């Protein structure tokens, strides 16, 4: 067994290697989603099992297991590897997520021996397919999503496969940007390989190999020790998507989660069948999602494949979150959100102190895309939803959180206006949108963008209009998502499927997105009335909601200058809360 | 005798560094910090050192007051006025969470929502006006603000870097309505990204009344004492600034103290003949490290002061990690030994302090291994000696037994892991940026730095470690040596081929003129003015620029293209063909170099020979066994001496540990310079 000091130092060095790969990829990338929103990941993987050994801390959590599957896919498709090989692919049925996530996998040799794989993934802005920038809601097959690349060699023993690159570039919009992203990924891998070789030089292969096993084993042990503290039993939860973008009926994710000693089993077999629209998941994506949801609950277990050894799954391909070819998965962000929600819903029953209420639950990608007049170039602007997080045992939910599966940020307004013909007219807190509770959910936001070019296509890919994020332990749900499209003359155009749709906009048309808050934690009647008063003063909660949900009576006084002053009516509040409690007990 | 004085206010101590510019004589002085009014501690330091104020040549000051006010949320009550629709940007930030895993996090914006307001106006990205400023609406708002007990107003509009006229008009109008301090988004930076610009302006307003009050108080106290000169302050970019500008733009003080330390490291190393240096300051709770390449400290364009509080100003790139003498050692659920990030702090402190702390810390491990004198008496006048038994008990129960190690092995493991953390951070700023550590020396300061330096350079292959004569008052020394510095930035965001070179030239010249004008106003003697000109550039379509230094002005597009390609190739290892290069920002720094201080006379009171400086021997544990180790009085070792490890050198505020296999020599400035012995 490696001594604890060597092991800790080795781990630190691996973490630094992947972090440096992450930073390099972001710095050199051309796609907005990688460069401004950090939609990418890098890692070191086990040479035999493909398990994750280290992943960069600013990478997207969803990739923590998806990249492990990607390396495993390469291991399955190729029997032997040689120095200078490099594989490229984006097949979501093999590696999870969706087509724009292009994965590069590189075997690393030291003194003629395969020691590890290095890999990274970057979300290319365009991968061909129906809609510039992807995320089209009106697609039904993987062939509409874009070009699908199976695991192939981009380099064969250092020989560059230029023909393969030509085929890929001929199938994407703005190919120079794609080539730039690819070069960024290659440069990051090159740096990673150099650093990793230094590490091997320093320790020698046997110690590094032993370190890999030890790190996996220790994370497994740590994760199992947490699971052992969860009371044994089966916990069930179900939640749904509004629709699949084409057929107007809800799509249910149904989970039976069984805790047995130090292992966890996730059974999704009662979920709804595959969707016609793009809101499906490959089974590997669902597994990745469960892994990251568990990591959100036990953040201090070091991330590697060992964390996930205690988890097992039943996800048949007859359900929409376990599909195989040729179902479309381009809307994968939304079912991923719902899978996280049901894991939290089930876990909330088992570990109520540790589990927050539901977060806003929709990545809600809203895009504007079109061709720049008179050119073959495309512009693209994407605004992913930010929203409230759920309340927790200790605190209110965060405002304007990034989606749980991601670390990606919201694009700066000034940057977006420089690059695309749009005008952002509003970005503000959406009052009253957090679910009431002893600790209330964080608020969502409202933003409005206006098209300044003659024409563009807007594609809205969200959810949570019909079924808002839930509260826990007596906490109430948050406000639901709401999207409003207005023509320049003020006419409101309904979005075909409320949270989803694709529309052609003309100059002056606007789109308004109201993102959901997070669910409330605990009974709102237990929230300190002075905190409710403060919420009303700041405008996070309206006086009406203070009264209806929190049973807090607030007196309004308007001064001659038009100022409104708020005061707590303590007596009325006590009476009101007492009545409310009696009514609940009676019912 | 007129003396040049540097005073740095830290969390625990207020340190003074006194230089007689005529004789070159240097003295130092430490007094406890006076948190309720830091200027009292400054005055006490001057008094204790025997410095009469009318004989004071210049006082240069470092303080972390501004950062502390942000972290502790003890700043001013401010209001915010934004473009209609954007008052919440300050609270929203850029869509994030504090940690990759764990869906929680709270924030506490510096200006609460009920004090954030909007006016009608809109400027576009090219500076054109879409919607004129609604002055009537502003008048109504100003009227409302009058009764809100506000001391400072931030005005930050979209695209004001491209056209600041609306912001400036608002300031003009508000001045007719009230006696508020007003900070404009475009005052500090003319660079795009609305949240970062707004946050920077807000930080400035939030600390302004506090800093101005402090600046006035200190100047008043100094005047009373007979000092007629200005008090200069160290800025986060390492330069110094006069008190009038500091009161106006206090945001430049954000990390004044650590920046002064880096400047001192850079200066001292250069004096000692080193150009490439890692400055490393290890105190009780944290480890601050910064890279100095070719004599220049690395500078960062943006720093996060707290969750969702970025500061978009050039600041010396000091990396801070939670590794210090008080860092707690613990074994995690997977059976892995971890150090920190929790710290025992000053209270309860390490187990050996006997103040109720029961967690084993790095200091406890150093004590158990004999590196710290078991008879060491705690500073601050408590007069209490360290308790070896308590340290051994904590380490034994919480580290040695769970891991199946002996007490010494456990203590050594604690030291090795905390060293590895520090090495990791050093590696991140050297190796990972393509610098070879073998070409760097480490300047190790702070209460704990000199104790760990030898092991770190050995493990990392750093060329040398330099332990300054006064490692405990290092930031105060940094105050004395800082140059005067002003930084400017302007966003242009156009492709190289579309740039009007005359316009570029004009922007640079304007920066230079304004900077030189500011230098004149400082009224501080400057020997030389240096101008540094750079551009942030990338390939069209990219988002993250690289910094391209312009060796000269009077430039044409093809020259800039070649400078850019050379830098890009170095950063990424490849070039993009057929994609135009784009200039995002133009950056100018105007630096007024002050005359350099001389350090030769630091080490004058020695005992004539290294042998005479030995005060005794004690057993110290290194690697695998106890060594009978000589203990030196640091001040008594004469310049020119060479000492072979193992050895321990003690002085009032720190202990230097020289591991076996290393050699230390004392240079003429009293620095201890350690390196691995040849053939060892």
mmCIF file of N, CA and C in Angstrom, chain B residues 38-125:
data_model
loop_
_atom_site.group_PDB
_atom_site.id
_atom_site.type_symbol
_atom_site.label_atom_id
_atom_site.label_comp_id
_atom_site.label_asym_id
_atom_site.label_seq_id
_atom_site.Cartn_x
_atom_site.Cartn_y
_atom_site.Cartn_z
ATOM 1 N N UNK B 38 -7.174 51.971 13.541
ATOM 2 C CA UNK B 38 -5.830 51.485 13.203
ATOM 3 C C UNK B 38 -4.772 52.583 13.268
ATOM 4 N N UNK B 39 -5.187 53.835 13.132
ATOM 5 C CA UNK B 39 -4.193 54.908 13.117
ATOM 6 C C UNK B 39 -3.511 55.036 14.487
ATOM 7 N N UNK B 40 -4.202 54.616 15.560
ATOM 8 C CA UNK B 40 -3.584 54.644 16.890
ATOM 9 C C UNK B 40 -2.350 53.747 16.924
ATOM 10 N N UNK B 41 -2.483 52.558 16.362
ATOM 11 C CA UNK B 41 -1.363 51.631 16.320
ATOM 12 C C UNK B 41 -0.195 52.199 15.530
ATOM 13 N N UNK B 42 -0.524 52.919 14.447
ATOM 14 C CA UNK B 42 0.523 53.534 13.628
ATOM 15 C C UNK B 42 1.288 54.558 14.475
ATOM 16 N N UNK B 43 0.529 55.389 15.186
ATOM 17 C CA UNK B 43 1.153 56.421 16.024
ATOM 18 C C UNK B 43 1.978 55.762 17.141
ATOM 19 N N UNK B 44 1.414 54.676 17.727
ATOM 20 C CA UNK B 44 2.135 53.983 18.809
ATOM 21 C C UNK B 44 3.435 53.377 18.293
ATOM 22 N N UNK B 45 3.376 52.878 17.060
ATOM 23 C CA UNK B 45 4.584 52.294 16.484
ATOM 24 C C UNK B 45 5.658 53.375 16.335
ATOM 25 N N UNK B 46 5.243 54.533 15.822
ATOM 26 C CA UNK B 46 6.191 55.645 15.649
ATOM 27 C C UNK B 46 6.765 56.051 17.009
ATOM 28 N N UNK B 47 5.883 56.127 18.020
ATOM 29 C CA UNK B 47 6.316 56.568 19.344
ATOM 30 C C UNK B 47 7.314 55.577 19.940
ATOM 31 N N UNK B 48 6.963 54.290 19.852
ATOM 32 C CA UNK B 48 7.810 53.267 20.454
ATOM 33 C C UNK B 48 9.191 53.214 19.792
ATOM 34 N N UNK B 49 9.217 53.533 18.518
ATOM 35 C CA UNK B 49 10.498 53.488 17.810
ATOM 36 C C UNK B 49 11.346 54.720 18.117
ATOM 37 N N UNK B 50 10.740 55.688 18.805
ATOM 38 C CA UNK B 50 11.472 56.901 19.143
ATOM 39 C C UNK B 50 11.555 57.889 18.000
ATOM 40 N N UNK B 51 10.696 57.700 16.996
ATOM 41 C CA UNK B 51 10.732 58.589 15.841
ATOM 42 C C UNK B 51 9.938 59.857 16.148
ATOM 43 N N UNK B 52 10.579 60.991 16.116
ATOM 44 C CA UNK B 52 9.809 62.220 16.288
ATOM 45 C C UNK B 52 9.242 62.601 14.925
ATOM 46 N N UNK B 53 8.006 63.096 14.946
ATOM 47 C CA UNK B 53 7.299 63.251 13.677
ATOM 48 C C UNK B 53 7.840 64.395 12.834
ATOM 49 N N UNK B 54 8.390 65.386 13.472
ATOM 50 C CA UNK B 54 8.884 66.482 12.645
ATOM 51 C C UNK B 54 10.207 66.109 11.977
ATOM 52 N N UNK B 55 10.755 64.985 12.373
ATOM 53 C CA UNK B 55 11.984 64.509 11.731
ATOM 54 C C UNK B 55 11.713 63.377 10.737
ATOM 55 N N UNK B 56 10.421 63.191 10.432
ATOM 56 C CA UNK B 56 10.025 62.098 9.543
ATOM 57 C C UNK B 56 10.081 62.572 8.091
ATOM 58 N N UNK B 57 10.812 61.834 7.248
ATOM 59 C CA UNK B 57 10.924 62.247 5.844
ATOM 60 C C UNK B 57 9.674 61.856 5.069
ATOM 61 N N UNK B 58 9.242 60.613 5.233
ATOM 62 C CA UNK B 58 8.079 60.147 4.481
ATOM 63 C C UNK B 58 7.502 58.910 5.164
ATOM 64 N N UNK B 59 6.173 58.860 5.243
ATOM 65 C CA UNK B 59 5.506 57.674 5.774
ATOM 66 C C UNK B 59 4.750 56.989 4.641
ATOM 67 N N UNK B 60 5.046 55.708 4.412
ATOM 68 C CA UNK B 60 4.315 54.918 3.414
ATOM 69 C C UNK B 60 3.615 53.787 4.152
ATOM 70 N N UNK B 61 2.362 53.560 3.801
ATOM 71 C CA UNK B 61 1.480 52.796 4.656
ATOM 72 C C UNK B 61 0.809 51.663 3.868
ATOM 73 N N UNK B 62 0.741 50.477 4.476
ATOM 74 C CA UNK B 62 -0.009 49.371 3.892
ATOM 75 C C UNK B 62 -1.098 48.949 4.859
ATOM 76 N N UNK B 63 -2.285 48.661 4.344
ATOM 77 C CA UNK B 63 -3.381 48.281 5.233
ATOM 78 C C UNK B 63 -4.361 47.376 4.502
ATOM 79 N N UNK B 64 -4.967 46.448 5.211
ATOM 80 C CA UNK B 64 -5.990 45.598 4.601
ATOM 81 C C UNK B 64 -7.380 46.048 5.030
ATOM 82 N N UNK B 65 -7.462 47.311 5.496
ATOM 83 C CA UNK B 65 -8.732 47.843 5.978
ATOM 84 C C UNK B 65 -9.847 47.699 4.937
ATOM 85 N N UNK B 66 -9.549 47.987 3.669
ATOM 86 C CA UNK B 66 -10.585 47.963 2.632
ATOM 87 C C UNK B 66 -11.125 46.541 2.432
ATOM 88 N N UNK B 67 -10.227 45.560 2.329
ATOM 89 C CA UNK B 67 -10.672 44.179 2.150
ATOM 90 C C UNK B 67 -11.482 43.718 3.355
ATOM 91 N N UNK B 68 -10.984 44.049 4.551
ATOM 92 C CA UNK B 68 -11.704 43.618 5.750
ATOM 93 C C UNK B 68 -13.122 44.178 5.780
ATOM 94 N N UNK B 69 -13.271 45.444 5.373
ATOM 95 C CA UNK B 69 -14.603 46.057 5.379
ATOM 96 C C UNK B 69 -15.541 45.313 4.436
ATOM 97 N N UNK B 70 -15.005 44.813 3.320
ATOM 98 C CA UNK B 70 -15.826 44.047 2.371
ATOM 99 C C UNK B 70 -16.201 42.699 2.983
ATOM 100 N N UNK B 71 -15.194 41.972 3.459
ATOM 101 C CA UNK B 71 -15.436 40.628 3.986
ATOM 102 C C UNK B 71 -16.398 40.685 5.174
ATOM 103 N N UNK B 72 -16.214 41.669 6.034
ATOM 104 C CA UNK B 72 -17.057 41.761 7.236
ATOM 105 C C UNK B 72 -18.316 42.579 6.998
ATOM 106 N N UNK B 73 -18.513 43.088 5.783
ATOM 107 C CA UNK B 73 -19.677 43.916 5.431
ATOM 108 C C UNK B 73 -19.831 45.072 6.420
ATOM 109 N N UNK B 74 -18.757 45.835 6.572
ATOM 110 C CA UNK B 74 -18.803 46.961 7.499
ATOM 111 C C UNK B 74 -18.616 48.288 6.784
ATOM 112 N N UNK B 75 -18.991 48.337 5.506
ATOM 113 C CA UNK B 75 -18.798 49.557 4.738
ATOM 114 C C UNK B 75 -19.988 50.498 4.828
ATOM 115 N N UNK B 76 -20.048 51.443 3.890
ATOM 116 C CA UNK B 76 -21.032 52.524 3.931
ATOM 117 C C UNK B 76 -22.390 52.084 3.394
ATOM 118 N N UNK B 77 -23.409 52.857 3.771
ATOM 119 C CA UNK B 77 -24.733 52.673 3.207
ATOM 120 C C UNK B 77 -24.758 53.405 1.865
ATOM 121 N N UNK B 78 -24.861 52.615 0.799
ATOM 122 C CA UNK B 78 -24.783 53.183 -0.544
ATOM 123 C C UNK B 78 -26.100 52.972 -1.284
ATOM 124 N N UNK B 79 -26.324 53.773 -2.301
ATOM 125 C CA UNK B 79 -27.428 53.541 -3.238
ATOM 126 C C UNK B 79 -26.831 53.293 -4.611
ATOM 127 N N UNK B 80 -27.620 52.629 -5.453
ATOM 128 C CA UNK B 80 -27.160 52.327 -6.809
ATOM 129 C C UNK B 80 -28.191 52.846 -7.813
ATOM 130 N N UNK B 81 -27.706 53.472 -8.877
ATOM 131 C CA UNK B 81 -28.586 53.865 -9.984
ATOM 132 C C UNK B 81 -28.063 53.209 -11.255
ATOM 133 N N UNK B 82 -28.955 52.451 -11.922
ATOM 134 C CA UNK B 82 -28.540 51.763 -13.147
ATOM 135 C C UNK B 82 -29.466 52.122 -14.298
ATOM 136 N N UNK B 83 -29.102 51.649 -15.481
ATOM 137 C CA UNK B 83 -29.977 51.689 -16.645
ATOM 138 C C UNK B 83 -31.272 50.951 -16.300
ATOM 139 N N UNK B 84 -32.402 51.458 -16.780
ATOM 140 C CA UNK B 84 -33.667 50.812 -16.488
ATOM 141 C C UNK B 84 -33.634 49.331 -16.880
ATOM 142 N N UNK B 85 -34.031 48.498 -15.930
ATOM 143 C CA UNK B 85 -34.083 47.061 -16.193
ATOM 144 C C UNK B 85 -32.899 46.288 -15.621
ATOM 145 N N UNK B 86 -31.931 46.990 -15.017
ATOM 146 C CA UNK B 86 -30.695 46.293 -14.647
ATOM 147 C C UNK B 86 -30.218 46.541 -13.215
ATOM 148 N N UNK B 87 -31.132 46.934 -12.328
ATOM 149 C CA UNK B 87 -30.670 47.247 -10.979
ATOM 150 C C UNK B 87 -30.226 46.001 -10.221
ATOM 151 N N UNK B 88 -30.690 44.820 -10.664
ATOM 152 C CA UNK B 88 -30.359 43.603 -9.922
ATOM 153 C C UNK B 88 -29.069 42.934 -10.374
ATOM 154 N N UNK B 89 -28.465 43.452 -11.413
ATOM 155 C CA UNK B 89 -27.246 42.806 -11.922
ATOM 156 C C UNK B 89 -26.214 42.638 -10.803
ATOM 157 N N UNK B 90 -26.160 43.589 -9.890
ATOM 158 C CA UNK B 90 -25.200 43.517 -8.780
ATOM 159 C C UNK B 90 -25.409 42.257 -7.943
ATOM 160 N N UNK B 91 -26.668 41.870 -7.767
ATOM 161 C CA UNK B 91 -26.973 40.700 -6.941
ATOM 162 C C UNK B 91 -26.909 39.411 -7.758
ATOM 163 N N UNK B 92 -27.216 39.524 -9.050
ATOM 164 C CA UNK B 92 -27.308 38.325 -9.885
ATOM 165 C C UNK B 92 -25.942 37.798 -10.307
ATOM 166 N N UNK B 93 -25.027 38.698 -10.558
ATOM 167 C CA UNK B 93 -23.717 38.253 -11.038
ATOM 168 C C UNK B 93 -23.853 37.561 -12.375
ATOM 169 N N UNK B 94 -23.112 36.495 -12.558
ATOM 170 C CA UNK B 94 -23.046 35.861 -13.876
ATOM 171 C C UNK B 94 -23.574 34.426 -13.861
ATOM 172 N N UNK B 95 -24.507 34.099 -12.919
ATOM 173 C CA UNK B 95 -25.071 32.759 -12.865
ATOM 174 C C UNK B 95 -23.988 31.778 -12.423
ATOM 175 N N UNK B 96 -23.934 31.513 -11.130
ATOM 176 C CA UNK B 96 -22.892 30.628 -10.620
ATOM 177 C C UNK B 96 -23.338 30.034 -9.293
ATOM 178 N N UNK B 97 -22.439 29.357 -8.623
ATOM 179 C CA UNK B 97 -22.631 28.929 -7.238
ATOM 180 C C UNK B 97 -21.241 28.854 -6.632
ATOM 181 N N UNK B 98 -21.163 28.832 -5.295
ATOM 182 C CA UNK B 98 -19.825 28.901 -4.698
ATOM 183 C C UNK B 98 -18.954 27.682 -4.994
ATOM 184 N N UNK B 99 -19.552 26.491 -5.075
ATOM 185 C CA UNK B 99 -18.745 25.279 -5.255
ATOM 186 C C UNK B 99 -19.314 24.412 -6.372
ATOM 187 N N UNK B 100 -18.424 23.629 -6.979
ATOM 188 C CA UNK B 100 -18.841 22.757 -8.072
ATOM 189 C C UNK B 100 -19.924 21.779 -7.606
ATOM 190 N N UNK B 101 -19.705 21.181 -6.456
ATOM 191 C CA UNK B 101 -20.686 20.243 -5.917
ATOM 192 C C UNK B 101 -21.284 20.810 -4.633
ATOM 193 N N UNK B 102 -22.594 20.620 -4.471
ATOM 194 C CA UNK B 102 -23.325 21.152 -3.325
ATOM 195 C C UNK B 102 -24.187 22.312 -3.803
ATOM 196 N N UNK B 103 -25.540 22.144 -3.709
ATOM 197 C CA UNK B 103 -26.437 23.181 -4.239
ATOM 198 C C UNK B 103 -26.825 24.151 -3.138
ATOM 199 N N UNK B 104 -25.836 24.861 -2.619
ATOM 200 C CA UNK B 104 -26.153 25.854 -1.603
ATOM 201 C C UNK B 104 -25.230 27.036 -1.786
ATOM 202 N N UNK B 105 -25.445 28.024 -0.980
ATOM 203 C CA UNK B 105 -24.654 29.242 -1.103
ATOM 204 C C UNK B 105 -25.561 30.411 -0.804
ATOM 205 N N UNK B 106 -25.034 31.378 -0.083
ATOM 206 C CA UNK B 106 -25.810 32.575 0.175
ATOM 207 C C UNK B 106 -24.949 33.753 -0.203
ATOM 208 N N UNK B 107 -25.582 34.877 -0.368
ATOM 209 C CA UNK B 107 -24.802 36.057 -0.667
ATOM 210 C C UNK B 107 -25.436 37.241 0.022
ATOM 211 N N UNK B 108 -24.705 38.293 0.081
ATOM 212 C CA UNK B 108 -25.148 39.456 0.804
ATOM 213 C C UNK B 108 -24.601 40.639 0.019
ATOM 214 N N UNK B 109 -25.392 41.114 -0.983
ATOM 215 C CA UNK B 109 -24.851 42.155 -1.860
ATOM 216 C C UNK B 109 -24.475 43.418 -1.083
ATOM 217 N N UNK B 110 -23.467 44.119 -1.541
ATOM 218 C CA UNK B 110 -22.981 45.298 -0.813
ATOM 219 C C UNK B 110 -24.028 46.409 -0.770
ATOM 220 N N UNK B 111 -24.929 46.432 -1.775
ATOM 221 C CA UNK B 111 -26.034 47.396 -1.744
ATOM 222 C C UNK B 111 -27.334 46.589 -1.787
ATOM 223 N N UNK B 112 -28.182 46.697 -0.727
ATOM 224 C CA UNK B 112 -29.401 45.877 -0.697
ATOM 225 C C UNK B 112 -30.383 46.349 -1.770
ATOM 226 N N UNK B 113 -31.303 45.471 -2.108
ATOM 227 C CA UNK B 113 -32.179 45.730 -3.253
ATOM 228 C C UNK B 113 -33.000 47.007 -3.091
ATOM 229 N N UNK B 114 -33.432 47.299 -1.845
ATOM 230 C CA UNK B 114 -34.297 48.473 -1.664
ATOM 231 C C UNK B 114 -33.532 49.786 -1.874
ATOM 232 N N UNK B 115 -32.224 49.711 -1.997
ATOM 233 C CA UNK B 115 -31.448 50.924 -2.272
ATOM 234 C C UNK B 115 -30.884 50.909 -3.697
ATOM 235 N N UNK B 116 -31.455 50.039 -4.540
ATOM 236 C CA UNK B 116 -31.010 50.004 -5.942
ATOM 237 C C UNK B 116 -32.127 50.555 -6.824
ATOM 238 N N UNK B 117 -31.792 51.534 -7.653
ATOM 239 C CA UNK B 117 -32.799 52.246 -8.438
ATOM 240 C C UNK B 117 -32.411 52.281 -9.915
ATOM 241 N N UNK B 118 -33.414 52.677 -10.743
ATOM 242 C CA UNK B 118 -33.169 52.702 -12.183
ATOM 243 C C UNK B 118 -33.606 54.042 -12.764
ATOM 244 N N UNK B 119 -32.936 54.450 -13.842
ATOM 245 C CA UNK B 119 -33.446 55.590 -14.621
ATOM 246 C C UNK B 119 -33.525 55.182 -16.085
ATOM 247 N N UNK B 120 -34.374 55.876 -16.798
ATOM 248 C CA UNK B 120 -34.502 55.623 -18.231
ATOM 249 C C UNK B 120 -33.304 56.206 -18.966
ATOM 250 N N UNK B 121 -32.648 55.407 -19.723
ATOM 251 C CA UNK B 121 -31.540 55.815 -20.593
ATOM 252 C C UNK B 121 -31.045 54.542 -21.228
ATOM 253 N N UNK B 122 -30.434 54.621 -22.422
ATOM 254 C CA UNK B 122 -29.800 53.430 -22.981
ATOM 255 C C UNK B 122 -28.786 53.822 -24.036
ATOM 256 N N UNK B 123 -27.577 53.330 -23.852
ATOM 257 C CA UNK B 123 -26.501 53.522 -24.810
ATOM 258 C C UNK B 123 -26.224 52.158 -25.437
ATOM 259 N N UNK B 124 -25.858 52.134 -26.718
ATOM 260 C CA UNK B 124 -25.567 50.866 -27.381
ATOM 261 C C UNK B 124 -24.074 50.552 -27.335
ATOM 262 N N UNK B 125 -23.733 49.359 -27.828
ATOM 263 C CA UNK B 125 -22.352 48.885 -27.702
ATOM 264 C C UNK B 125 -21.340 49.760 -28.427
#
